[in-house]
Amino acid sequence: MNEPLSTDPIEPDDPERRQFLEKTVSIVLGGAMVSVPVGVGVAALLAPLSSDKGGRLKVRLASIEDLPSDGTPKLYQVVAERKDAWTKYANKPIGSVFLRKIDDSKVVAFNSSCPHAGCSVDINPDGSAFFCPCHASSFDFDGGAQGKSVSPRGLDELEVDSDLLDKGEIWVTFVKFKAGVADKVEV
Amino acid sequence: MRGLFNWLENRTGIGALTKEALFERVPGGARWRYVWGSTLTFAIMVQFITGVFLWMAYSPSASTAWESVYYIQNELSFGWILRGIHHWTAQIMVVLLVLHLVQVVIDSAYRAPREFNFWFGVILLFITLATSLTGYLLPWDQKGFWATKVATNLAGIVPVIGGDLQRVVIGGADYGHHTLTRFFALHAGILPAALIALIVVHIYLFRRHGITEAKPASRAGALYYWYLMAIGSVGLAWAAYLFRDSNPSWVLWIPSLLAVGVIVRIVFLHLHGKDDNSARRPKRDGMFWPDQIFRDAIVCFAVLGAVLFFVFWKGTELTPPADPSQPYNAARPDWYFMPLFLMLKFEPFQGQFGLVLGAIIVPGVLSSMLFMMPLIGLKKVGHWVNVVLLYVLIGGFVVLTVMAFKKDASDPAYIADVKKAHEQAERVDELIEFNDGIPPEGALSLLYSDPLTQGPRLFATNCASCHAYGYDDEGNALDGTNKKLSDKQSAPNLKGVGSREWISKVLTIDHYQSNKFFGNTKFKEGKMVEFLEESELEEEDVKGLAAALSSEANLKSQSDIDNKDTELITDGFEWMGEDELACVDCHKIKGEGGKKGPDLTAYMSRQWLVDFIGNPSHERFYGDDNDRMPNFLDAVSTEGDIKPGKLDQKRVELIVDWLRGEYPEKNVTN
């Protein structure tokens, strides 16, 4: 608190020096006090950068006899216990997987998310190939990109546990990959 | 660089604008007393910044508002500081508003031609208070919920339009999703937009008329301010003295030292100050930049320091999630509404008209007087009327606030309620931790399926009219009722039910016949008493029998000793069937024995207790001998009639789990 009778610490006959000091102090304090709320806010904003990745998740999707023998792919929903910020869901859908039976000892699994931009891949109307409705990427049933497909890579194959497959159970390690790049990069 | 600047300047005029903003002449030189407007601008800027970041994490709905604030407070990195700054800046803003108002009035800066600027200022004051009020609800915790309920009910008594007004404000007949979405839109949209618009006008008008030059520095002028500061600091020290018990000692020391310093300065001024007529020096005009901004920056920095001090010292409270069915006696409005809160308890404000008088007319008249100040202050006398009125208002505000807090601080019921609220808040945190997250239905559902929370409540409502659940050292009931040890209790004390200690007491005639067990029931003179009298059980016998019987209960708290004392327990079971006067003569034990007394198979286990509470008159338990205890679940009487129960399965289970101590606890490792 000031009172009018106090003497200035700086000589009044040196206004430039006084002003320089005032300007410096104002700018330093001003910068400091704006950076506190902004800094704290930005730190909170960037919190997702240090949060955990989705991670790999091994799930049982079907039994071998559930899949058609003619090799037609079938879509399965992946449901898992997941925490979304504060909410804990016992059964939260986190993605879906195409399963395709080659024979009783071999099943292939594809993440249904399109490697182009992440839309959900479907099977085309004549049932001959995978087809993405967003940008018309198409993939053959082995997952490879077809013809002039815009996708930079084929569908992402997921690992099927071969030991459990021998017992007739299809367990898949569900992983998500980065869209839009030529390499399979886990996210 | 120069070229780029000129290019930009020619197209935007930004340089000229900055110059205009910064190089404002301050007549009579920069003064510390001019800083309050700038501190408010700074505070609002802080609120906007932190508010927008909080917005990114907040979710306004009845099942996510509390939960998202919980997340901000406890899990989001830096979230608690962010919320803390927002909360405490809001508190300090109220103080700054008052200081700004005082400065404007005592410097008569409201006089012509500045009336409009004053009026805009008063409107800004009310918008700021409205922003605080709407923000108070947003965490959707018990405190905000109940305070807002009171505030909106007060809006509901406004003559003629009140009912409709209330419905519109809360978004329906009941408080819920739409109350939150509406309050949020007000708090983060409409009110801040209005604030910005009015601040622009306020600052435009301020610049148009220029600063009101305060009187030149003189001893009298200086003394005036020092006396004000003396009153303020002595008042602060006095308040700190009144609440010395609930604060660390430095809370008392700092304002006391401040007051002493101010008084010393006043004495010094009286002794050495220069003569009144010769102002020290007719100050040269100053410039806004850097002369005034320098002072503004220092005080704004101090304001931020004070905010951070409170953020780290006091933290930011989040009371348990809002529960309309669970009264929250510790509910209070934000501190600056406490005078109004207290005032409504006074006698002139009783009854329907009294409420309208206290909640609408009196604040309305006071606000009108505030608005009238520029007109009253046209004459010098009017100005002094204004100054006195303002001091009386502030004095009344302070006295009422202190009274309100003092009243709470000396009210044991309020203190107990605050303690209970804190315990419950901690319990919610624990439950969220145990559950590793909050269920989609919201945090309240955790409390509703928690035996530790619900057990005492259900017990208080349904059981405590006959039973007790122990007492603390001062003789207050432990079940959440207000019962005292001396109150007559007509059925057994159920604390520790099924434990060895509890069963030992049932097997000891003095306890059995005391008022704490069966003393006020017809079992005081029953076959069990005959048995206890004739068998003359030794302490050792009781110990073994209790250990055996208690092992049937399978209590979590006794699992260690149940596993350890296998020999004692086996012996105990043997004694039950061996003696001349055997337990099995009347009771079934492990499925075999008499049917005169209650079946003791799995005695006091979860299922046994649920079945017992469900229907004590069942032949498995008391049968026709039952003394007054009702069936709490639907039951069929011996005549074949259906007797509806008072409770449902889930609630009986909650009571049983609470009685048996079957709930997650922090220090118990799973």
PDB file of C-alpha atoms in Angstrom, chain A residues 1-9 11-15 18-48 50-51 81-90, chain B residues 31-33 36 42 45-46 49-50 53 56-57 59 63-64 67-68 71 75-79 81-82 85 217-219 222 226 229 265 269 273-274 280-281 284 289-291 293-295 297-298 300-301 304 308 435-440:
ATOM      1  CA  MET A   1       0.000   0.000   0.000  1.00  0.00           C
ATOM      2  CA  ASN A   2       1.279   3.350  -0.882  1.00  0.00           C
ATOM      3  CA  GLU A   3       0.568   6.567   0.877  1.00  0.00           C
ATOM      4  CA  PRO A   4       1.140   9.866  -0.755  1.00  0.00           C
ATOM      5  CA  LEU A   5       3.834  11.073   1.636  1.00  0.00           C
ATOM      6  CA  SER A   6       6.348   8.331   1.019  1.00  0.00           C
ATOM      7  CA  THR A   7       9.481   9.337  -0.827  1.00  0.00           C
ATOM      8  CA  ASP A   8      10.212   7.707  -4.136  1.00  0.00           C
ATOM      9  CA  PRO A   9      13.137   5.322  -3.957  1.00  0.00           C
ATOM     10  CA  GLU A  11      15.549  10.190  -7.695  1.00  0.00           C
ATOM     11  CA  PRO A  12      12.818  12.199  -9.435  1.00  0.00           C
ATOM     12  CA  ASP A  13      15.421  13.926 -11.595  1.00  0.00           C
ATOM     13  CA  ASP A  14      16.216  10.664 -13.348  1.00  0.00           C
ATOM     14  CA  PRO A  15      12.876   9.810 -15.001  1.00  0.00           C
ATOM     15  CA  ARG A  18      12.901   5.154 -13.188  1.00  0.00           C
ATOM     16  CA  GLN A  19      10.837   4.411 -16.261  1.00  0.00           C
ATOM     17  CA  PHE A  20      13.212   1.735 -17.394  1.00  0.00           C
ATOM     18  CA  LEU A  21      12.920   0.031 -14.020  1.00  0.00           C
ATOM     19  CA  GLU A  22       9.135   0.331 -14.058  1.00  0.00           C
ATOM     20  CA  LYS A  23       8.927  -1.092 -17.551  1.00  0.00           C
ATOM     21  CA  THR A  24      11.180  -4.024 -16.735  1.00  0.00           C
ATOM     22  CA  VAL A  25       9.316  -4.896 -13.557  1.00  0.00           C
ATOM     23  CA  SER A  26       5.933  -4.561 -15.313  1.00  0.00           C
ATOM     24  CA  ILE A  27       6.938  -6.812 -18.176  1.00  0.00           C
ATOM     25  CA  VAL A  28       8.538  -9.464 -15.960  1.00  0.00           C
ATOM     26  CA  LEU A  29       5.631  -9.569 -13.510  1.00  0.00           C
ATOM     27  CA  GLY A  30       3.072  -9.360 -16.300  1.00  0.00           C
ATOM     28  CA  GLY A  31       4.662 -12.270 -18.099  1.00  0.00           C
ATOM     29  CA  ALA A  32       4.894 -14.298 -14.907  1.00  0.00           C
ATOM     30  CA  MET A  33       1.297 -13.786 -13.922  1.00  0.00           C
ATOM     31  CA  VAL A  34      -0.132 -14.588 -17.314  1.00  0.00           C
ATOM     32  CA  SER A  35       2.030 -17.669 -17.625  1.00  0.00           C
ATOM     33  CA  VAL A  36       0.720 -19.173 -14.368  1.00  0.00           C
ATOM     34  CA  PRO A  37      -2.903 -19.741 -15.447  1.00  0.00           C
ATOM     35  CA  VAL A  38      -1.883 -20.385 -19.051  1.00  0.00           C
ATOM     36  CA  GLY A  39       0.880 -22.787 -18.027  1.00  0.00           C
ATOM     37  CA  VAL A  40      -1.314 -24.750 -15.663  1.00  0.00           C
ATOM     38  CA  GLY A  41      -4.062 -24.881 -18.274  1.00  0.00           C
ATOM     39  CA  VAL A  42      -1.764 -26.031 -21.057  1.00  0.00           C
ATOM     40  CA  ALA A  43      -0.280 -28.677 -18.774  1.00  0.00           C
ATOM     41  CA  ALA A  44      -3.790 -30.023 -18.165  1.00  0.00           C
ATOM     42  CA  LEU A  45      -4.594 -29.763 -21.859  1.00  0.00           C
ATOM     43  CA  LEU A  46      -1.541 -31.814 -22.785  1.00  0.00           C
ATOM     44  CA  ALA A  47      -2.216 -34.487 -20.149  1.00  0.00           C
ATOM     45  CA  PRO A  48      -3.409 -36.983 -22.819  1.00  0.00           C
ATOM     46  CA  SER A  50       1.397 -38.791 -21.105  1.00  0.00           C
ATOM     47  CA  SER A  51      -1.573 -41.099 -20.604  1.00  0.00           C
ATOM     48  CA  GLU A  81     -13.536 -53.553 -19.624  1.00  0.00           C
ATOM     49  CA  ARG A  82     -12.363 -50.035 -20.253  1.00  0.00           C
ATOM     50  CA  LYS A  83     -12.001 -46.781 -18.387  1.00  0.00           C
ATOM     51  CA  ASP A  84     -13.042 -43.637 -20.178  1.00  0.00           C
ATOM     52  CA  ALA A  85     -11.613 -40.768 -18.097  1.00  0.00           C
ATOM     53  CA  TRP A  86     -13.577 -41.250 -14.866  1.00  0.00           C
ATOM     54  CA  THR A  87     -16.107 -43.845 -16.015  1.00  0.00           C
ATOM     55  CA  LYS A  88     -15.416 -47.532 -15.741  1.00  0.00           C
ATOM     56  CA  TYR A  89     -17.369 -49.598 -18.247  1.00  0.00           C
ATOM     57  CA  ALA A  90     -17.655 -53.317 -17.679  1.00  0.00           C
TER      58      ALA A  90
ATOM     59  CA  ARG B  31      -1.286   6.388  -7.790  1.00  0.00           C
ATOM     60  CA  TRP B  32      -1.567   3.092  -5.966  1.00  0.00           C
ATOM     61  CA  ARG B  33      -5.205   3.711  -5.255  1.00  0.00           C
ATOM     62  CA  TRP B  36      -8.329  -1.859  -8.376  1.00  0.00           C
ATOM     63  CA  PHE B  42      -6.615  -9.269 -14.416  1.00  0.00           C
ATOM     64  CA  MET B  45      -8.682 -12.682 -17.467  1.00  0.00           C
ATOM     65  CA  VAL B  46      -7.481 -15.425 -15.116  1.00  0.00           C
ATOM     66  CA  ILE B  49      -8.208 -18.647 -19.122  1.00  0.00           C
ATOM     67  CA  THR B  50      -8.694 -21.202 -16.349  1.00  0.00           C
ATOM     68  CA  PHE B  53      -9.284 -25.059 -19.729  1.00  0.00           C
ATOM     69  CA  MET B  56     -12.246 -28.899 -21.751  1.00  0.00           C
ATOM     70  CA  ALA B  57     -12.581 -31.406 -18.923  1.00  0.00           C
ATOM     71  CA  SER B  59     -19.165 -32.474 -18.441  1.00  0.00           C
ATOM     72  CA  SER B  63     -24.461 -38.219 -13.792  1.00  0.00           C
ATOM     73  CA  THR B  64     -21.181 -36.735 -15.041  1.00  0.00           C
ATOM     74  CA  GLU B  67     -17.579 -37.187 -11.754  1.00  0.00           C
ATOM     75  CA  SER B  68     -15.753 -34.951 -14.210  1.00  0.00           C
ATOM     76  CA  TYR B  71     -11.467 -36.336 -12.312  1.00  0.00           C
ATOM     77  CA  GLU B  75      -6.608 -37.414 -11.714  1.00  0.00           C
ATOM     78  CA  LEU B  76      -6.030 -34.796 -14.388  1.00  0.00           C
ATOM     79  CA  SER B  77      -2.458 -33.550 -14.170  1.00  0.00           C
ATOM     80  CA  PHE B  78      -2.422 -30.015 -12.772  1.00  0.00           C
ATOM     81  CA  GLY B  79      -6.220 -30.213 -12.639  1.00  0.00           C
ATOM     82  CA  ILE B  81      -4.303 -26.283  -9.390  1.00  0.00           C
ATOM     83  CA  LEU B  82      -6.383 -25.215 -12.366  1.00  0.00           C
ATOM     84  CA  ILE B  85      -6.999 -20.944  -9.213  1.00  0.00           C
ATOM     85  CA  ALA B 217      -1.348  14.118  -1.714  1.00  0.00           C
ATOM     86  CA  SER B 218      -1.757  15.729   1.680  1.00  0.00           C
ATOM     87  CA  ARG B 219      -1.375  14.668   5.257  1.00  0.00           C
ATOM     88  CA  ALA B 222      -2.985  10.158   3.691  1.00  0.00           C
ATOM     89  CA  TRP B 226      -4.342   4.957   6.820  1.00  0.00           C
ATOM     90  CA  MET B 229      -6.506   0.531   6.551  1.00  0.00           C
ATOM     91  CA  ARG B 265       2.417   4.561  10.647  1.00  0.00           C
ATOM     92  CA  LEU B 269       2.122  10.650  10.427  1.00  0.00           C
ATOM     93  CA  GLY B 273       3.555  14.741   8.807  1.00  0.00           C
ATOM     94  CA  LYS B 274       3.844  18.038   6.989  1.00  0.00           C
ATOM     95  CA  ARG B 280       4.152  17.607  -0.522  1.00  0.00           C
ATOM     96  CA  ARG B 281       4.583  18.320  -4.153  1.00  0.00           C
ATOM     97  CA  ARG B 284       3.459  16.042 -12.451  1.00  0.00           C
ATOM     98  CA  TRP B 289       2.553   3.144 -19.346  1.00  0.00           C
ATOM     99  CA  PRO B 290       4.740   2.574 -17.484  1.00  0.00           C
ATOM    100  CA  ASP B 291       3.923   4.623 -14.357  1.00  0.00           C
ATOM    101  CA  ILE B 293       0.959  -0.167 -15.180  1.00  0.00           C
ATOM    102  CA  PHE B 294       3.985  -0.667 -12.938  1.00  0.00           C
ATOM    103  CA  ARG B 295       1.782  -0.244  -9.869  1.00  0.00           C
ATOM    104  CA  ALA B 297       1.433  -5.116 -12.199  1.00  0.00           C
ATOM    105  CA  ILE B 298       2.759  -5.273  -8.663  1.00  0.00           C
ATOM    106  CA  CYS B 300      -1.989  -7.922  -9.689  1.00  0.00           C
ATOM    107  CA  PHE B 301       1.016 -10.066  -8.931  1.00  0.00           C
ATOM    108  CA  LEU B 304      -2.135 -13.938  -7.950  1.00  0.00           C
ATOM    109  CA  LEU B 308      -1.966 -19.419  -5.128  1.00  0.00           C
ATOM    110  CA  ASN B 435     -13.910 -49.819  -7.891  1.00  0.00           C
ATOM    111  CA  ASP B 436     -11.057 -48.419  -9.993  1.00  0.00           C
ATOM    112  CA  GLY B 437     -13.363 -45.861 -11.542  1.00  0.00           C
ATOM    113  CA  ILE B 438     -16.916 -44.635 -11.401  1.00  0.00           C
ATOM    114  CA  PRO B 439     -19.811 -46.712 -12.780  1.00  0.00           C
ATOM    115  CA  PRO B 440     -21.636 -45.215 -15.776  1.00  0.00           C
TER     116      PRO B 440
END
